[in-house]
Structures are given as C-alpha cells and as structure tokens.
Amino acid sequence: MPTQLRDIWSRFAAAVYDPFLALGERRGMRERRRRLLGGARGRVLEIGAGTGLNLAHYPGELDELLLIEPVEPMARRLESRLRRSDVRGTVLRAGAEALPVPTGSIDTVVSTMVLCTVRDPEAALDEIRRVLRPGGRLLFCEHVRSDSNRLSRRQERLAGLWEAFADGCRCDQETLGMVERTLRIERLEREEWRGMPGLVRPLIVGEARST
Ligand SMILES: C[S@@+](CC[C@H](N)C(=O)[O-])C[C@H]1O[C@@H](n2cnc3c(N)ncnc32)[C@H](O)[C@@H]1O
C-alpha cells in the first residue's frame, strides 16, 4: 500500500477503533481487562497501548506507568485519554521490538491484543524478557490461531484480507508457542472474545514470568 494511503487508513483505523470494539468491551472484554490489570505492580510498561482502553483498569498505587505506542494517530488518542483520566503515565512513541527502557528495569509488562500486530513478535518477546527484572511478569491477553481445524483453516484463508482491514493484525498467529519459548507461563486461560468477528475470537489470557 502506498505510504500516503497507509497513513490515511491508520488515521481511519484509530478513529473507528473504540466503536469497533465497543460491543466486545460490553460483552466481557472490559471485565477481562480489569481482572488482568489488577495484577500490575511496580514499574509497569504497556506495549501497543492503542487508544488507552486499559487505562481505567490500572491499580492506583503503581510506581510508574510507561505506555508504548508507535502509530501516531493512536498515540494522539492515547495522550488525549490519559489527559482526561486520573492516571499518571508517560506515552512513548516506540515499537515493541526496540523498547526504550534499560535492561531489567520493569516489574510488569502488559500486552493486550498487540502481539498479533507487531511485525516481529519474537523480537518483541525477546525485548520484553530483556526489560523485565528477574521474576518480573508479562500480563497478556492475545487473540490467536484457533485449536479447531475448521476455524483455523478459515483464519488462514482470510488472514491476508483481515491483515489489510485491521491495520496489520494477523488472525492466524500461534502466539502461545512464542511466549512459551521466551518466558515461563504461570497462568493460562483460553477464553472467547465475545462480540467480535469469529476470526479473532480465540483468546489466550494469563501471566508469564521472566526467570
Ligand atoms: C489491536 S490494537 C490493541 C490496542 C490496545 N492494546 C487494546 O488492548 O485495545 C494493536 C496496537 O498495537 C500497536 N502496534 C503496532 N505495531 C506495533 C509495534 N511494533 N510495537 C508496539 N505496538 C504496535 C498498534 O498501533 C495498535 O495500537
């Protein structure tokens, strides 16, 4: 896609992101965010923070909250939501493949529906491991390739179309294996993203620890 067209599409995608997710948020995602982020502690770094749908769910007593977002139209919406909230946080324009924080300096990394979109998820996970202090945790909620043959075949067939529509998101990605190869999974639930198209419904939700 030519750069100018991609920029227009990214602006459009950022503008419709919240309305597109609204039904899913009401049908359980908001509550899932609240439960997951209740476990955030200390110095927290969220990758691909998008429009800031997680902001309302962070515990009040964090040491610091760093919000990473590389896509400008998303970053602007994130800053605006942050200003309107009671949350203290800093928005950094960066990709998850090169996190602008020192090694071993983070207690909790948060990733919700991001590893599907990051160009190089394995590099991003290596970075997450690098920035986590020993014993630090990744809290994740990611949509993944289905375990059912029927749905995974549909995900594969429509992956290209979905990727163009959803600004780079891959609906058939095997994210769990990548997390397992990088960190120690301590809690894992398989859930469904209700209120969203079937292609992105299978979710993995949990915690993984740096060793
Ligand atoms: C599906 S949205 C999820 C937004 C938010 N985490 C949420 O739960 O609503 C994916 C986000 O990842 C961001 N993103 C894309 N490439 C990225 C990268 N290389 N590193 C970090 N974030 C990236 C996108 O700009 C977008 O904001």
PDB file of C-alpha atoms and ligand atoms in Angstrom:
ATOM      1  CA  MET A   1       0.000   0.000   0.000  1.00  0.00           C
ATOM      2  CA  PRO A   2       1.459   3.477  -0.856  1.00  0.00           C
ATOM      3  CA  THR A   3       2.610   5.405   2.253  1.00  0.00           C
ATOM      4  CA  GLN A   4       0.038   8.185   1.912  1.00  0.00           C
ATOM      5  CA  LEU A   5      -2.839   5.727   1.632  1.00  0.00           C
ATOM      6  CA  ARG A   6      -1.458   3.748   4.608  1.00  0.00           C
ATOM      7  CA  ASP A   7      -1.382   6.953   6.709  1.00  0.00           C
ATOM      8  CA  ILE A   8      -4.999   7.740   5.831  1.00  0.00           C
ATOM      9  CA  TRP A   9      -6.001   4.163   6.688  1.00  0.00           C
ATOM     10  CA  SER A  10      -4.099   4.315  10.025  1.00  0.00           C
ATOM     11  CA  ARG A  11      -5.920   7.551  10.924  1.00  0.00           C
ATOM     12  CA  PHE A  12      -9.238   5.958   9.989  1.00  0.00           C
ATOM     13  CA  ALA A  13      -8.386   2.753  11.947  1.00  0.00           C
ATOM     14  CA  ALA A  14      -7.549   4.815  15.069  1.00  0.00           C
ATOM     15  CA  ALA A  15     -10.792   6.801  14.750  1.00  0.00           C
ATOM     16  CA  VAL A  16     -13.010   3.703  14.484  1.00  0.00           C
ATOM     17  CA  TYR A  17     -11.061   1.528  16.954  1.00  0.00           C
ATOM     18  CA  ASP A  18     -13.153   2.230  20.066  1.00  0.00           C
ATOM     19  CA  PRO A  19     -16.557   1.987  18.310  1.00  0.00           C
ATOM     20  CA  PHE A  20     -15.444  -1.246  16.586  1.00  0.00           C
ATOM     21  CA  LEU A  21     -14.508  -2.790  19.957  1.00  0.00           C
ATOM     22  CA  ALA A  22     -17.450  -1.362  21.920  1.00  0.00           C
ATOM     23  CA  LEU A  23     -19.699  -4.430  21.773  1.00  0.00           C
ATOM     24  CA  GLY A  24     -16.816  -6.722  22.766  1.00  0.00           C
ATOM     25  CA  GLU A  25     -15.916  -4.407  25.663  1.00  0.00           C
ATOM     26  CA  ARG A  26     -19.507  -4.612  26.949  1.00  0.00           C
ATOM     27  CA  ARG A  27     -19.659  -8.397  26.456  1.00  0.00           C
ATOM     28  CA  GLY A  28     -16.755  -9.209  28.721  1.00  0.00           C
ATOM     29  CA  MET A  29     -13.526  -7.617  27.489  1.00  0.00           C
ATOM     30  CA  ARG A  30     -13.782  -4.652  29.879  1.00  0.00           C
ATOM     31  CA  GLU A  31     -14.146  -7.016  32.833  1.00  0.00           C
ATOM     32  CA  ARG A  32     -11.286  -9.204  31.499  1.00  0.00           C
ATOM     33  CA  ARG A  33      -9.029  -6.118  31.292  1.00  0.00           C
ATOM     34  CA  ARG A  34      -9.952  -5.194  34.857  1.00  0.00           C
ATOM     35  CA  ARG A  35      -9.082  -8.683  36.192  1.00  0.00           C
ATOM     36  CA  LEU A  36      -5.821  -8.915  34.243  1.00  0.00           C
ATOM     37  CA  LEU A  37      -4.532  -5.439  35.085  1.00  0.00           C
ATOM     38  CA  GLY A  38      -5.419  -5.814  38.756  1.00  0.00           C
ATOM     39  CA  GLY A  39      -2.176  -7.859  38.848  1.00  0.00           C
ATOM     40  CA  ALA A  40       0.043  -4.993  37.608  1.00  0.00           C
ATOM     41  CA  ARG A  41       2.688  -3.914  40.153  1.00  0.00           C
ATOM     42  CA  GLY A  42       5.605  -1.517  40.488  1.00  0.00           C
ATOM     43  CA  ARG A  43       7.087  -0.067  37.332  1.00  0.00           C
ATOM     44  CA  VAL A  44       4.717  -1.008  34.506  1.00  0.00           C
ATOM     45  CA  LEU A  45       5.249  -0.885  30.760  1.00  0.00           C
ATOM     46  CA  GLU A  46       2.339  -1.438  28.374  1.00  0.00           C
ATOM     47  CA  ILE A  47       3.207  -2.218  24.750  1.00  0.00           C
ATOM     48  CA  GLY A  48       0.885  -1.141  21.909  1.00  0.00           C
ATOM     49  CA  ALA A  49      -1.371   0.780  24.284  1.00  0.00           C
ATOM     50  CA  GLY A  50      -3.611   1.894  21.377  1.00  0.00           C
ATOM     51  CA  THR A  51      -6.335   4.361  22.337  1.00  0.00           C
ATOM     52  CA  GLY A  52      -5.862   3.591  26.047  1.00  0.00           C
ATOM     53  CA  LEU A  53      -8.713   1.169  26.750  1.00  0.00           C
ATOM     54  CA  ASN A  54      -6.636  -0.317  29.595  1.00  0.00           C
ATOM     55  CA  LEU A  55      -6.055   2.986  31.407  1.00  0.00           C
ATOM     56  CA  ALA A  56      -9.186   2.814  33.559  1.00  0.00           C
ATOM     57  CA  HIS A  57      -8.190  -0.591  34.934  1.00  0.00           C
ATOM     58  CA  TYR A  58      -4.725   0.001  36.397  1.00  0.00           C
ATOM     59  CA  PRO A  59      -4.396  -0.139  40.197  1.00  0.00           C
ATOM     60  CA  GLY A  60      -3.808   3.299  41.735  1.00  0.00           C
ATOM     61  CA  GLU A  61      -0.556   2.535  43.536  1.00  0.00           C
ATOM     62  CA  LEU A  62       1.871   1.869  40.634  1.00  0.00           C
ATOM     63  CA  ASP A  63       5.409   3.312  40.837  1.00  0.00           C
ATOM     64  CA  GLU A  64       5.332   4.331  37.180  1.00  0.00           C
ATOM     65  CA  LEU A  65       3.321   3.635  34.032  1.00  0.00           C
ATOM     66  CA  LEU A  66       5.013   3.773  30.619  1.00  0.00           C
ATOM     67  CA  LEU A  67       2.741   3.480  27.580  1.00  0.00           C
ATOM     68  CA  ILE A  68       4.418   2.442  24.338  1.00  0.00           C
ATOM     69  CA  GLU A  69       2.626   3.233  21.072  1.00  0.00           C
ATOM     70  CA  PRO A  70       4.382   3.595  17.675  1.00  0.00           C
ATOM     71  CA  VAL A  71       1.409   4.621  15.486  1.00  0.00           C
ATOM     72  CA  GLU A  72       0.926   8.395  15.612  1.00  0.00           C
ATOM     73  CA  PRO A  73      -2.903   8.592  15.315  1.00  0.00           C
ATOM     74  CA  MET A  74      -3.216   6.002  18.108  1.00  0.00           C
ATOM     75  CA  ALA A  75      -0.592   7.781  20.262  1.00  0.00           C
ATOM     76  CA  ARG A  76      -2.516  11.082  19.970  1.00  0.00           C
ATOM     77  CA  ARG A  77      -5.761   9.427  21.090  1.00  0.00           C
ATOM     78  CA  LEU A  78      -3.891   7.741  23.935  1.00  0.00           C
ATOM     79  CA  GLU A  79      -2.468  11.073  25.128  1.00  0.00           C
ATOM     80  CA  SER A  80      -5.889  12.656  24.980  1.00  0.00           C
ATOM     81  CA  ARG A  81      -7.499   9.833  27.023  1.00  0.00           C
ATOM     82  CA  LEU A  82      -4.617   9.985  29.511  1.00  0.00           C
ATOM     83  CA  ARG A  83      -5.153  13.751  29.995  1.00  0.00           C
ATOM     84  CA  ARG A  84      -8.867  13.193  30.650  1.00  0.00           C
ATOM     85  CA  SER A  85      -8.158  10.440  33.233  1.00  0.00           C
ATOM     86  CA  ASP A  86      -6.801  10.402  36.801  1.00  0.00           C
ATOM     87  CA  VAL A  87      -3.981   8.090  35.722  1.00  0.00           C
ATOM     88  CA  ARG A  88      -0.383   9.293  35.737  1.00  0.00           C
ATOM     89  CA  GLY A  89       1.528   7.832  32.807  1.00  0.00           C
ATOM     90  CA  THR A  90       4.005   8.648  30.045  1.00  0.00           C
ATOM     91  CA  VAL A  91       3.404   7.943  26.368  1.00  0.00           C
ATOM     92  CA  LEU A  92       6.484   6.858  24.410  1.00  0.00           C
ATOM     93  CA  ARG A  93       6.455   6.534  20.629  1.00  0.00           C
ATOM     94  CA  ALA A  94       8.301   3.275  20.033  1.00  0.00           C
ATOM     95  CA  GLY A  95       7.818  -0.231  18.723  1.00  0.00           C
ATOM     96  CA  ALA A  96       7.885  -3.283  20.986  1.00  0.00           C
ATOM     97  CA  GLU A  97      10.852  -4.653  19.033  1.00  0.00           C
ATOM     98  CA  ALA A  98      13.122  -1.918  20.474  1.00  0.00           C
ATOM     99  CA  LEU A  99      11.849  -0.805  23.881  1.00  0.00           C
ATOM    100  CA  PRO A 100      13.369   2.486  25.069  1.00  0.00           C
ATOM    101  CA  VAL A 101      13.996   1.336  28.668  1.00  0.00           C
ATOM    102  CA  PRO A 102      17.017  -0.179  30.427  1.00  0.00           C
ATOM    103  CA  THR A 103      17.528  -3.916  30.865  1.00  0.00           C
ATOM    104  CA  GLY A 104      15.906  -5.405  33.996  1.00  0.00           C
ATOM    105  CA  SER A 105      14.089  -2.169  34.900  1.00  0.00           C
ATOM    106  CA  ILE A 106      10.411  -3.211  34.626  1.00  0.00           C
ATOM    107  CA  ASP A 107       8.233  -5.169  37.101  1.00  0.00           C
ATOM    108  CA  THR A 108       5.205  -5.743  34.845  1.00  0.00           C
ATOM    109  CA  VAL A 109       4.788  -5.694  31.068  1.00  0.00           C
ATOM    110  CA  VAL A 110       1.220  -5.576  29.715  1.00  0.00           C
ATOM    111  CA  SER A 111       0.240  -6.739  26.233  1.00  0.00           C
ATOM    112  CA  THR A 112      -3.406  -6.853  25.190  1.00  0.00           C
ATOM    113  CA  MET A 113      -4.161  -7.731  21.543  1.00  0.00           C
ATOM    114  CA  VAL A 114      -0.748  -6.481  20.412  1.00  0.00           C
ATOM    115  CA  LEU A 115       1.485  -9.449  19.515  1.00  0.00           C
ATOM    116  CA  CYS A 116      -0.884 -10.144  16.575  1.00  0.00           C
ATOM    117  CA  THR A 117       0.032  -6.757  15.073  1.00  0.00           C
ATOM    118  CA  VAL A 118       3.723  -6.329  15.936  1.00  0.00           C
ATOM    119  CA  ARG A 119       5.763  -7.035  12.756  1.00  0.00           C
ATOM    120  CA  ASP A 120       8.282  -9.252  14.569  1.00  0.00           C
ATOM    121  CA  PRO A 121       6.602 -10.750  17.677  1.00  0.00           C
ATOM    122  CA  GLU A 122       9.610 -12.924  18.558  1.00  0.00           C
ATOM    123  CA  ALA A 123      11.867  -9.859  18.662  1.00  0.00           C
ATOM    124  CA  ALA A 124       9.229  -8.108  20.795  1.00  0.00           C
ATOM    125  CA  LEU A 125       9.162 -11.024  23.256  1.00  0.00           C
ATOM    126  CA  ASP A 126      12.971 -11.006  23.459  1.00  0.00           C
ATOM    127  CA  GLU A 127      12.743  -7.299  24.298  1.00  0.00           C
ATOM    128  CA  ILE A 128      10.079  -7.971  26.941  1.00  0.00           C
ATOM    129  CA  ARG A 129      12.372 -10.561  28.538  1.00  0.00           C
ATOM    130  CA  ARG A 130      15.271  -8.083  28.401  1.00  0.00           C
ATOM    131  CA  VAL A 131      13.425  -5.236  30.138  1.00  0.00           C
ATOM    132  CA  LEU A 132      11.764  -7.371  32.838  1.00  0.00           C
ATOM    133  CA  ARG A 133      13.646  -7.662  36.108  1.00  0.00           C
ATOM    134  CA  PRO A 134      14.269 -11.301  37.173  1.00  0.00           C
ATOM    135  CA  GLY A 135      10.901 -12.535  38.468  1.00  0.00           C
ATOM    136  CA  GLY A 136       9.030  -9.735  36.650  1.00  0.00           C
ATOM    137  CA  ARG A 137       5.803 -10.640  34.844  1.00  0.00           C
ATOM    138  CA  LEU A 138       4.142 -10.287  31.467  1.00  0.00           C
ATOM    139  CA  LEU A 139       0.334  -9.957  31.734  1.00  0.00           C
ATOM    140  CA  PHE A 140      -1.147 -10.913  28.384  1.00  0.00           C
ATOM    141  CA  CYS A 141      -4.442 -11.185  26.574  1.00  0.00           C
ATOM    142  CA  GLU A 142      -3.970 -12.040  22.902  1.00  0.00           C
ATOM    143  CA  HIS A 143      -6.193 -13.365  20.147  1.00  0.00           C
ATOM    144  CA  VAL A 144      -4.642 -16.406  18.495  1.00  0.00           C
ATOM    145  CA  ARG A 145      -4.970 -19.150  15.913  1.00  0.00           C
ATOM    146  CA  SER A 146      -7.850 -21.465  16.814  1.00  0.00           C
ATOM    147  CA  ASP A 147      -7.421 -25.054  18.062  1.00  0.00           C
ATOM    148  CA  SER A 148     -10.352 -26.084  15.901  1.00  0.00           C
ATOM    149  CA  ASN A 149      -9.330 -27.208  12.387  1.00  0.00           C
ATOM    150  CA  ARG A 150     -12.381 -25.636  10.821  1.00  0.00           C
ATOM    151  CA  LEU A 151     -11.805 -22.160  12.312  1.00  0.00           C
ATOM    152  CA  SER A 152      -8.006 -22.245  11.875  1.00  0.00           C
ATOM    153  CA  ARG A 153      -8.485 -23.046   8.145  1.00  0.00           C
ATOM    154  CA  ARG A 154     -10.854 -20.080   7.869  1.00  0.00           C
ATOM    155  CA  GLN A 155      -8.345 -17.881   9.740  1.00  0.00           C
ATOM    156  CA  GLU A 156      -5.603 -18.942   7.286  1.00  0.00           C
ATOM    157  CA  ARG A 157      -7.810 -18.327   4.256  1.00  0.00           C
ATOM    158  CA  LEU A 158      -8.843 -14.851   5.381  1.00  0.00           C
ATOM    159  CA  ALA A 159      -5.566 -13.800   7.065  1.00  0.00           C
ATOM    160  CA  GLY A 160      -4.441 -11.517   4.202  1.00  0.00           C
ATOM    161  CA  LEU A 161      -7.792  -9.783   3.920  1.00  0.00           C
ATOM    162  CA  TRP A 162      -8.037  -9.325   7.700  1.00  0.00           C
ATOM    163  CA  GLU A 163      -4.468  -8.007   7.862  1.00  0.00           C
ATOM    164  CA  ALA A 164      -5.262  -5.298   5.273  1.00  0.00           C
ATOM    165  CA  PHE A 165      -8.525  -4.375   7.007  1.00  0.00           C
ATOM    166  CA  ALA A 166      -7.207  -4.449  10.598  1.00  0.00           C
ATOM    167  CA  ASP A 167      -4.039  -2.410  10.047  1.00  0.00           C
ATOM    168  CA  GLY A 168      -1.516  -5.275  10.106  1.00  0.00           C
ATOM    169  CA  CYS A 169      -3.228  -7.647  12.562  1.00  0.00           C
ATOM    170  CA  ARG A 170      -2.718 -11.379  11.844  1.00  0.00           C
ATOM    171  CA  CYS A 171      -5.651 -13.529  12.888  1.00  0.00           C
ATOM    172  CA  ASP A 172      -3.919 -16.924  12.449  1.00  0.00           C
ATOM    173  CA  GLN A 173      -0.848 -16.375  14.605  1.00  0.00           C
ATOM    174  CA  GLU A 174       0.427 -19.022  17.062  1.00  0.00           C
ATOM    175  CA  THR A 175       1.374 -16.558  19.780  1.00  0.00           C
ATOM    176  CA  LEU A 176       1.300 -19.014  22.695  1.00  0.00           C
ATOM    177  CA  GLY A 177       4.297 -21.030  21.432  1.00  0.00           C
ATOM    178  CA  MET A 178       6.324 -17.819  21.105  1.00  0.00           C
ATOM    179  CA  VAL A 179       5.505 -16.748  24.682  1.00  0.00           C
ATOM    180  CA  GLU A 180       6.356 -20.242  25.963  1.00  0.00           C
ATOM    181  CA  ARG A 181       9.730 -20.162  24.234  1.00  0.00           C
ATOM    182  CA  THR A 182      10.636 -16.839  25.874  1.00  0.00           C
ATOM    183  CA  LEU A 183       9.116 -16.787  29.381  1.00  0.00           C
ATOM    184  CA  ARG A 184       7.703 -19.239  31.946  1.00  0.00           C
ATOM    185  CA  ILE A 185       3.900 -19.350  31.708  1.00  0.00           C
ATOM    186  CA  GLU A 186       2.360 -19.348  35.202  1.00  0.00           C
ATOM    187  CA  ARG A 187      -1.323 -18.927  34.391  1.00  0.00           C
ATOM    188  CA  LEU A 188      -3.144 -19.565  31.146  1.00  0.00           C
ATOM    189  CA  GLU A 189      -6.806 -19.411  30.284  1.00  0.00           C
ATOM    190  CA  ARG A 190      -8.425 -19.930  26.921  1.00  0.00           C
ATOM    191  CA  GLU A 191     -11.332 -17.590  26.508  1.00  0.00           C
ATOM    192  CA  GLU A 192     -13.538 -16.112  23.801  1.00  0.00           C
ATOM    193  CA  TRP A 193     -13.649 -12.512  22.658  1.00  0.00           C
ATOM    194  CA  ARG A 194     -17.428 -12.239  22.542  1.00  0.00           C
ATOM    195  CA  GLY A 195     -18.974  -9.537  20.418  1.00  0.00           C
ATOM    196  CA  MET A 196     -16.146  -9.707  17.842  1.00  0.00           C
ATOM    197  CA  PRO A 197     -15.814 -11.484  14.461  1.00  0.00           C
ATOM    198  CA  GLY A 198     -15.153 -15.241  14.764  1.00  0.00           C
ATOM    199  CA  LEU A 199     -11.679 -14.863  13.216  1.00  0.00           C
ATOM    200  CA  VAL A 200     -10.346 -13.099  16.324  1.00  0.00           C
ATOM    201  CA  ARG A 201     -12.450 -14.792  18.999  1.00  0.00           C
ATOM    202  CA  PRO A 202      -9.995 -17.389  20.396  1.00  0.00           C
ATOM    203  CA  LEU A 203      -8.046 -15.701  23.204  1.00  0.00           C
ATOM    204  CA  ILE A 204      -5.190 -16.682  25.461  1.00  0.00           C
ATOM    205  CA  VAL A 205      -5.148 -14.791  28.761  1.00  0.00           C
ATOM    206  CA  GLY A 206      -2.596 -15.152  31.513  1.00  0.00           C
ATOM    207  CA  GLU A 207       0.728 -14.385  33.145  1.00  0.00           C
ATOM    208  CA  ALA A 208       4.273 -15.366  32.250  1.00  0.00           C
ATOM    209  CA  ARG A 209       7.361 -14.801  34.371  1.00  0.00           C
ATOM    210  CA  SER A 210      10.891 -13.887  33.494  1.00  0.00           C
ATOM    211  CA  THR A 211      13.381 -16.301  35.067  1.00  0.00           C
TER     212      THR A 211
HETATM  213  C1  LIG B   1      -5.363  -4.193  18.249  1.00  0.00           C
HETATM  214  S1  LIG B   1      -4.536  -2.777  18.857  1.00  0.00           S
HETATM  215  C2  LIG B   1      -4.580  -3.065  20.641  1.00  0.00           C
HETATM  216  C3  LIG B   1      -4.614  -1.791  21.422  1.00  0.00           C
HETATM  217  C4  LIG B   1      -4.715  -1.950  22.940  1.00  0.00           C
HETATM  218  N1  LIG B   1      -3.592  -2.711  23.465  1.00  0.00           N
HETATM  219  C5  LIG B   1      -6.002  -2.582  23.368  1.00  0.00           C
HETATM  220  O1  LIG B   1      -5.985  -3.532  24.146  1.00  0.00           O
HETATM  221  O2  LIG B   1      -7.052  -2.082  22.953  1.00  0.00           O
HETATM  222  C6  LIG B   1      -2.833  -3.089  18.474  1.00  0.00           C
HETATM  223  C7  LIG B   1      -1.927  -1.929  18.832  1.00  0.00           C
HETATM  224  O3  LIG B   1      -0.562  -2.289  18.610  1.00  0.00           O
HETATM  225  C8  LIG B   1       0.093  -1.180  18.047  1.00  0.00           C
HETATM  226  N2  LIG B   1       1.324  -1.621  17.348  1.00  0.00           N
HETATM  227  C9  LIG B   1       1.503  -1.843  16.030  1.00  0.00           C
HETATM  228  N3  LIG B   1       2.781  -2.202  15.790  1.00  0.00           N
HETATM  229  C10 LIG B   1       3.419  -2.203  16.981  1.00  0.00           C
HETATM  230  C11 LIG B   1       4.761  -2.461  17.395  1.00  0.00           C
HETATM  231  N4  LIG B   1       5.694  -2.828  16.522  1.00  0.00           N
HETATM  232  N5  LIG B   1       5.051  -2.326  18.692  1.00  0.00           N
HETATM  233  C12 LIG B   1       4.119  -1.980  19.597  1.00  0.00           C
HETATM  234  N6  LIG B   1       2.829  -1.725  19.276  1.00  0.00           N
HETATM  235  C13 LIG B   1       2.482  -1.833  17.982  1.00  0.00           C
HETATM  236  C14 LIG B   1      -0.953  -0.585  17.131  1.00  0.00           C
HETATM  237  O4  LIG B   1      -0.647   0.738  16.762  1.00  0.00           O
HETATM  238  C15 LIG B   1      -2.183  -0.688  17.998  1.00  0.00           C
HETATM  239  O5  LIG B   1      -2.308   0.409  18.840  1.00  0.00           O
END
